[in-house]
CSV table of C-alpha atoms in Angstrom, one decimal:
chain,number,residue,atom,x,y,z
S,1172,MET,CA,-1.9,-24.2,-36.9
S,1173,PRO,CA,-2.4,-27.2,-39.1
S,1174,GLN,CA,-5.8,-27.5,-40.8
S,1175,LEU,CA,-8.2,-30.1,-39.6
S,1176,PRO,CA,-9.3,-32.6,-42.2
S,1177,GLN,CA,-12.7,-31.7,-43.8
S,1178,THR,CA,-14.7,-34.3,-42.0
S,1179,SER,CA,-17.1,-34.2,-39.1
S,1180,HIS,CA,-15.3,-37.0,-37.3
S,1181,VAL,CA,-11.7,-36.5,-36.2
S,1182,PRO,CA,-10.0,-39.4,-34.5
S,1183,ALA,CA,-9.1,-38.7,-31.0
S,1184,ALA,CA,-5.4,-39.6,-31.5
S,1185,LEU,CA,-5.2,-37.2,-34.5
S,1186,LEU,CA,-6.9,-34.4,-32.5
S,1187,ALA,CA,-4.4,-34.8,-29.7
S,1188,VAL,CA,-1.5,-34.4,-32.2
S,1189,LEU,CA,-3.0,-31.3,-33.8
S,1190,LEU,CA,-3.6,-29.7,-30.4
S,1191,ALA,CA,0.1,-30.2,-29.5
S,1192,PHE,CA,1.0,-27.7,-32.3
S,1193,CYS,CA,-1.3,-25.0,-30.9
S,1194,PRO,CA,0.6,-21.9,-29.5
S,1195,THR,CA,1.0,-22.1,-25.8
S,1196,ASP,CA,-0.7,-18.8,-25.2
S,1197,ALA,CA,-3.9,-20.1,-26.8
S,1198,ARG,CA,-4.2,-22.7,-24.0
S,1199,ALA,CA,-6.0,-21.9,-20.7
S,1200,ALA,CA,-3.7,-20.8,-17.9
S,1201,PRO,CA,-3.7,-23.1,-14.9
S,1202,PRO,CA,-5.9,-21.9,-12.0
S,1203,PRO,CA,-4.2,-20.0,-9.2
S,1204,ALA,CA,-3.2,-22.0,-6.2
S,1205,PRO,CA,-5.7,-21.9,-3.3
S,1206,GLY,CA,-5.1,-18.9,-1.0
S,1207,SER,CA,-2.7,-17.3,-3.5
S,1208,ALA,CA,-4.8,-14.1,-3.9
S,1209,ALA,CA,-2.7,-11.3,-2.4
S,1210,ALA,CA,-4.3,-8.5,-0.4
S,1211,PRO,CA,-2.6,-5.8,-1.8
S,1212,ALA,CA,-3.2,-5.9,-5.5
S,1213,ALA,CA,0.1,-5.4,-7.4
S,1214,GLY,CA,-1.2,-2.5,-9.5
S,1215,CYS,CA,-2.2,-0.1,-6.7
S,1216,ALA,CA,0.5,-1.3,-4.3
S,1217,ALA,CA,3.3,-0.4,-6.7
S,1218,THR,CA,3.1,3.3,-5.8
S,1219,GLN,CA,1.6,5.3,-2.9
S,1220,TRP,CA,0.9,2.2,-0.8
S,1221,PRO,CA,-1.4,1.9,0.9
S,1222,TRP,CA,-3.2,5.1,-0.2
S,1223,ASN,CA,-3.6,4.3,-3.9
S,1224,CYS,CA,-5.2,1.0,-2.9
S,1225,LEU,CA,-7.5,2.6,-0.4
S,1226,ALA,CA,-8.5,5.2,-2.9
S,1227,GLU,CA,-9.3,2.5,-5.5
S,1228,CYS,CA,-11.5,0.8,-3.0
S,1229,GLU,CA,-13.1,4.0,-1.6
S,1230,SER,CA,-13.6,6.0,-4.8
S,1231,GLY,CA,-12.5,4.0,-7.7
S,1232,GLY,CA,-9.2,5.9,-7.6
S,1233,ASP,CA,-10.8,9.3,-8.4
S,1234,TRP,CA,-9.0,11.8,-6.1
S,1235,HIS,CA,-11.4,14.6,-7.1
S,1236,ILE,CA,-14.7,12.8,-6.8
S,1237,ASN,CA,-17.8,14.6,-5.3
S,1238,THR,CA,-20.9,12.4,-5.6
S,1239,GLY,CA,-23.0,14.5,-3.2
S,1240,ASN,CA,-23.0,11.7,-0.5
S,1241,GLY,CA,-21.2,13.9,2.1
S,1242,TYR,CA,-17.8,12.3,1.5
S,1243,TYR,CA,-15.2,13.8,-0.7
S,1244,GLY,CA,-12.0,13.0,-2.6
S,1245,GLY,CA,-10.1,9.8,-3.2
S,1246,LEU,CA,-10.1,8.7,0.4
S,1247,GLN,CA,-13.7,9.9,1.0
S,1248,PHE,CA,-13.2,12.4,3.8
S,1249,TRP,CA,-16.2,13.4,5.8
S,1250,HIS,CA,-16.0,17.2,5.7
S,1251,PRO,CA,-15.9,17.8,9.5
S,1252,THR,CA,-13.0,15.4,9.6
S,1253,TRP,CA,-11.2,17.2,6.8
S,1254,VAL,CA,-11.6,20.5,8.7
S,1255,GLU,CA,-10.6,19.0,12.1
S,1256,HIS,CA,-7.4,17.6,10.7
S,1257,GLY,CA,-6.1,20.7,8.9
S,1258,GLY,CA,-7.5,20.2,5.5
S,1259,LEU,CA,-8.6,23.8,5.1
S,1260,ALA,CA,-4.9,24.7,4.8
S,1261,TYR,CA,-5.0,23.0,1.4
S,1262,ALA,CA,-8.6,23.4,0.0
S,1263,PRO,CA,-12.2,24.1,1.1
S,1264,ARG,CA,-13.0,20.4,0.5
S,1265,ALA,CA,-11.0,17.3,0.1
S,1266,ASP,CA,-12.0,16.8,-3.5
S,1267,LEU,CA,-10.5,20.2,-4.4
S,1268,ALA,CA,-7.1,19.3,-2.9
S,1269,THR,CA,-4.3,17.4,-4.7
S,1270,ARG,CA,-3.7,13.8,-4.0
S,1271,ALA,CA,-0.6,14.6,-2.0
S,1272,GLU,CA,-2.5,17.0,0.2
S,1273,GLN,CA,-5.3,14.5,0.8
S,1274,ILE,CA,-2.7,12.0,1.8
S,1275,LYS,CA,-1.1,14.4,4.3
S,1276,VAL,CA,-4.4,15.0,6.0
S,1277,ALA,CA,-5.2,11.3,5.9
S,1278,GLU,CA,-2.0,10.6,7.8
S,1279,LYS,CA,-3.3,12.8,10.6
S,1280,VAL,CA,-6.6,10.9,10.6
S,1281,LEU,CA,-4.7,7.6,10.7
S,1282,ALA,CA,-2.8,8.8,13.8
S,1283,ASN,CA,-6.1,9.7,15.5
S,1284,GLN,CA,-8.5,7.1,14.4
S,1285,GLY,CA,-6.4,4.2,13.1
S,1286,TRP,CA,-7.4,2.1,10.1
S,1287,LYS,CA,-11.0,2.0,11.3
S,1288,ALA,CA,-11.4,5.3,9.5
S,1289,TRP,CA,-11.7,3.1,6.4
S,1290,PRO,CA,-13.4,0.0,7.9
S,1291,ALA,CA,-14.2,-2.0,4.8
S,1292,CYS,CA,-11.3,-1.0,2.6
S,1293,SER,CA,-8.6,-1.4,5.3
S,1294,LYS,CA,-10.0,-4.9,6.0
S,1295,ARG,CA,-9.8,-5.6,2.3
S,1296,TYR,CA,-6.1,-4.9,2.2
S,1297,ARG,CA,-5.5,-6.3,5.7
S,1298,LEU,CA,-4.3,-3.0,7.2
S,1299,SER,CA,-4.2,-3.0,10.9
S,1300,GLY,CA,-2.0,-1.8,13.8
S,1301,ARG,CA,0.7,0.8,13.5
S,1302,VAL,CA,2.3,2.5,10.5
S,1303,HIS,CA,5.7,4.2,10.0
S,1304,VAL,CA,6.5,6.7,7.2
S,1305,VAL,CA,10.1,6.1,6.1
S,1306,ARG,CA,12.4,9.1,6.7
S,1307,ALA,CA,16.0,9.7,5.6
S,1308,GLY,CA,18.4,7.5,7.5
S,1309,ASP,CA,15.8,4.8,8.3
S,1310,THR,CA,16.6,1.1,7.8
S,1311,LEU,CA,14.3,-1.9,8.3
S,1312,ALA,CA,16.6,-2.9,11.1
S,1313,SER,CA,16.4,0.5,12.9
S,1314,ILE,CA,12.6,0.7,12.4
S,1315,ALA,CA,12.1,-2.8,13.8
S,1316,ARG,CA,14.2,-2.0,16.8
S,1317,ARG,CA,12.3,1.3,17.4
S,1318,TYR,CA,8.9,-0.4,17.4
S,1319,ARG,CA,10.3,-3.7,19.0
S,1320,VAL,CA,8.8,-5.7,16.2
S,1321,LYS,CA,8.4,-9.4,17.0
S,1322,GLY,CA,10.6,-11.2,14.4
S,1323,GLY,CA,12.8,-8.1,13.8
S,1324,TRP,CA,13.5,-6.7,10.3
S,1325,LYS,CA,12.5,-9.9,8.6
S,1326,ALA,CA,9.0,-9.7,9.9
S,1327,LEU,CA,8.8,-6.0,9.0
S,1328,HIS,CA,10.0,-6.9,5.4
S,1329,ARG,CA,7.4,-9.7,5.1
S,1330,ALA,CA,4.6,-7.4,6.2
S,1331,ASN,CA,5.6,-4.9,3.5
S,1332,ALA,CA,7.0,-7.0,0.7
S,1333,ALA,CA,4.4,-5.7,-1.8
S,1334,VAL,CA,5.7,-2.1,-1.5
S,1335,ILE,CA,9.4,-2.7,-0.6
S,1336,GLY,CA,10.0,-5.5,-3.1
S,1337,SER,CA,12.4,-8.4,-2.7
S,1338,ASP,CA,15.4,-6.3,-1.7
S,1339,PRO,CA,15.2,-5.4,2.0
S,1340,HIS,CA,18.2,-3.1,1.6
S,1341,ARG,CA,16.4,-0.5,-0.4
S,1342,ILE,CA,13.4,1.5,1.0
S,1343,ARG,CA,12.3,4.9,-0.2
S,1344,THR,CA,11.6,7.9,2.0
S,1345,GLY,CA,8.0,8.7,2.2
S,1346,THR,CA,6.9,5.1,2.0
S,1347,THR,CA,4.3,4.1,4.5
S,1348,LEU,CA,5.1,0.8,6.2
S,1349,VAL,CA,2.7,-1.4,8.2
S,1350,VAL,CA,4.4,-2.2,11.5
S,1351,PRO,CA,3.7,-5.7,12.8
S,1352,ALA,CA,3.0,-6.7,16.4
S,1353,ALA,CA,5.5,-5.6,19.0
S,1354,LYS,CA,7.3,-7.6,21.7
S,1355,GLY,CA,6.1,-4.9,24.1
S,1356,GLN,CA,5.1,-1.3,24.0
S,1357,PRO,CA,6.6,0.6,21.0
S,1358,VAL,CA,9.5,2.8,21.6
S,1359,PRO,CA,8.6,6.4,20.7
S,1360,ALA,CA,10.9,7.9,18.1
S,1361,ALA,CA,12.5,11.2,18.9
S,1362,PRO,CA,11.1,13.8,16.4
S,1363,ALA,CA,13.6,15.0,13.8
S,1364,ALA,CA,14.2,18.7,13.4
S,1365,LYS,CA,12.3,20.1,10.4
S,1366,GLY,CA,14.4,19.6,7.3
S,1367,GLU,CA,17.0,17.4,9.0
S,1368,PRO,CA,17.4,13.7,8.2
S,1369,VAL,CA,17.3,11.2,10.9
S,1370,PRO,CA,20.8,9.7,11.3
S,1371,ALA,CA,20.9,6.0,10.3
S,1372,ALA,CA,21.2,3.6,13.1
S,1373,PRO,CA,24.4,1.4,12.9
S,1374,ALA,CA,23.7,-1.9,11.2
S,1375,VAL,CA,23.7,-5.0,13.4
S,1376,GLU,CA,25.7,-7.9,12.2
S,1377,GLY,CA,23.4,-10.2,10.2
S,1378,GLN,CA,20.9,-7.5,9.5
S,1379,PRO,CA,20.4,-5.5,6.3
S,1380,ALA,CA,21.7,-2.0,6.1
S,1381,GLY,CA,18.5,-1.1,4.3
S,1382,ALA,CA,19.8,2.0,2.6
S,1383,VAL,CA,17.1,4.6,2.0
S,1384,THR,CA,16.9,5.7,-1.6
S,1385,ALA,CA,16.2,9.3,-2.8
S,1386,ALA,CA,12.7,10.6,-1.9
S,1387,GLY,CA,10.2,8.4,-3.7
S,1388,SER,CA,6.5,9.1,-3.4
S,1389,SER,CA,4.7,11.8,-1.6
S,1390,ALA,CA,3.4,11.3,1.9
S,1391,ARG,CA,0.4,9.0,2.4
S,1392,THR,CA,-2.5,8.4,4.9
S,1393,PRO,CA,-6.3,7.6,5.7
S,1394,HIS,CA,-9.6,9.4,6.1
S,1395,ARG,CA,-13.1,10.0,7.5
């Protein structure tokens, strides 16, 4: 940067010229547009959505925390809830289980209690309604049809853009998707045989094939 003249009075016109030579990264960034703050934060949503985000909110992201407050682990399980939902198959307490194991139990809690199991943190990340864990053969189009999503696969993609990304054709197995409002009652999915992939539904003209990529992250789910 050019040196300022050794004087206590710098003409305004000269000062403007000198500032023009300042590196752009030294200038203040423009303020974000109103309402641009996203509810999932990009960092925690990049993997294990929404469980990493919930864990950051509940426990600071410490999956093995035990503060003595009666709640344990990254998703802050109340111990009776951990027991009731099969947690003892993994560890005596939630904080002694792995992250993947805590998520598996959390998914059972979510199925029984919904997002209200994490009232403050689910509100923070705008989590509500139904969820779907992507299985082999799933596409956004087939999931949207199964749950009769109002707005179809496009609405499903918009609701999960933070975890899916800009390409609706690629979703990973194990990814938890938030399912938007339905046109009517959701159509129950036929359970797949253990170890067998769910056959992909044929693509409808004008809808993305939504190929599922190789298994991505481990299963995910909520708590108390």
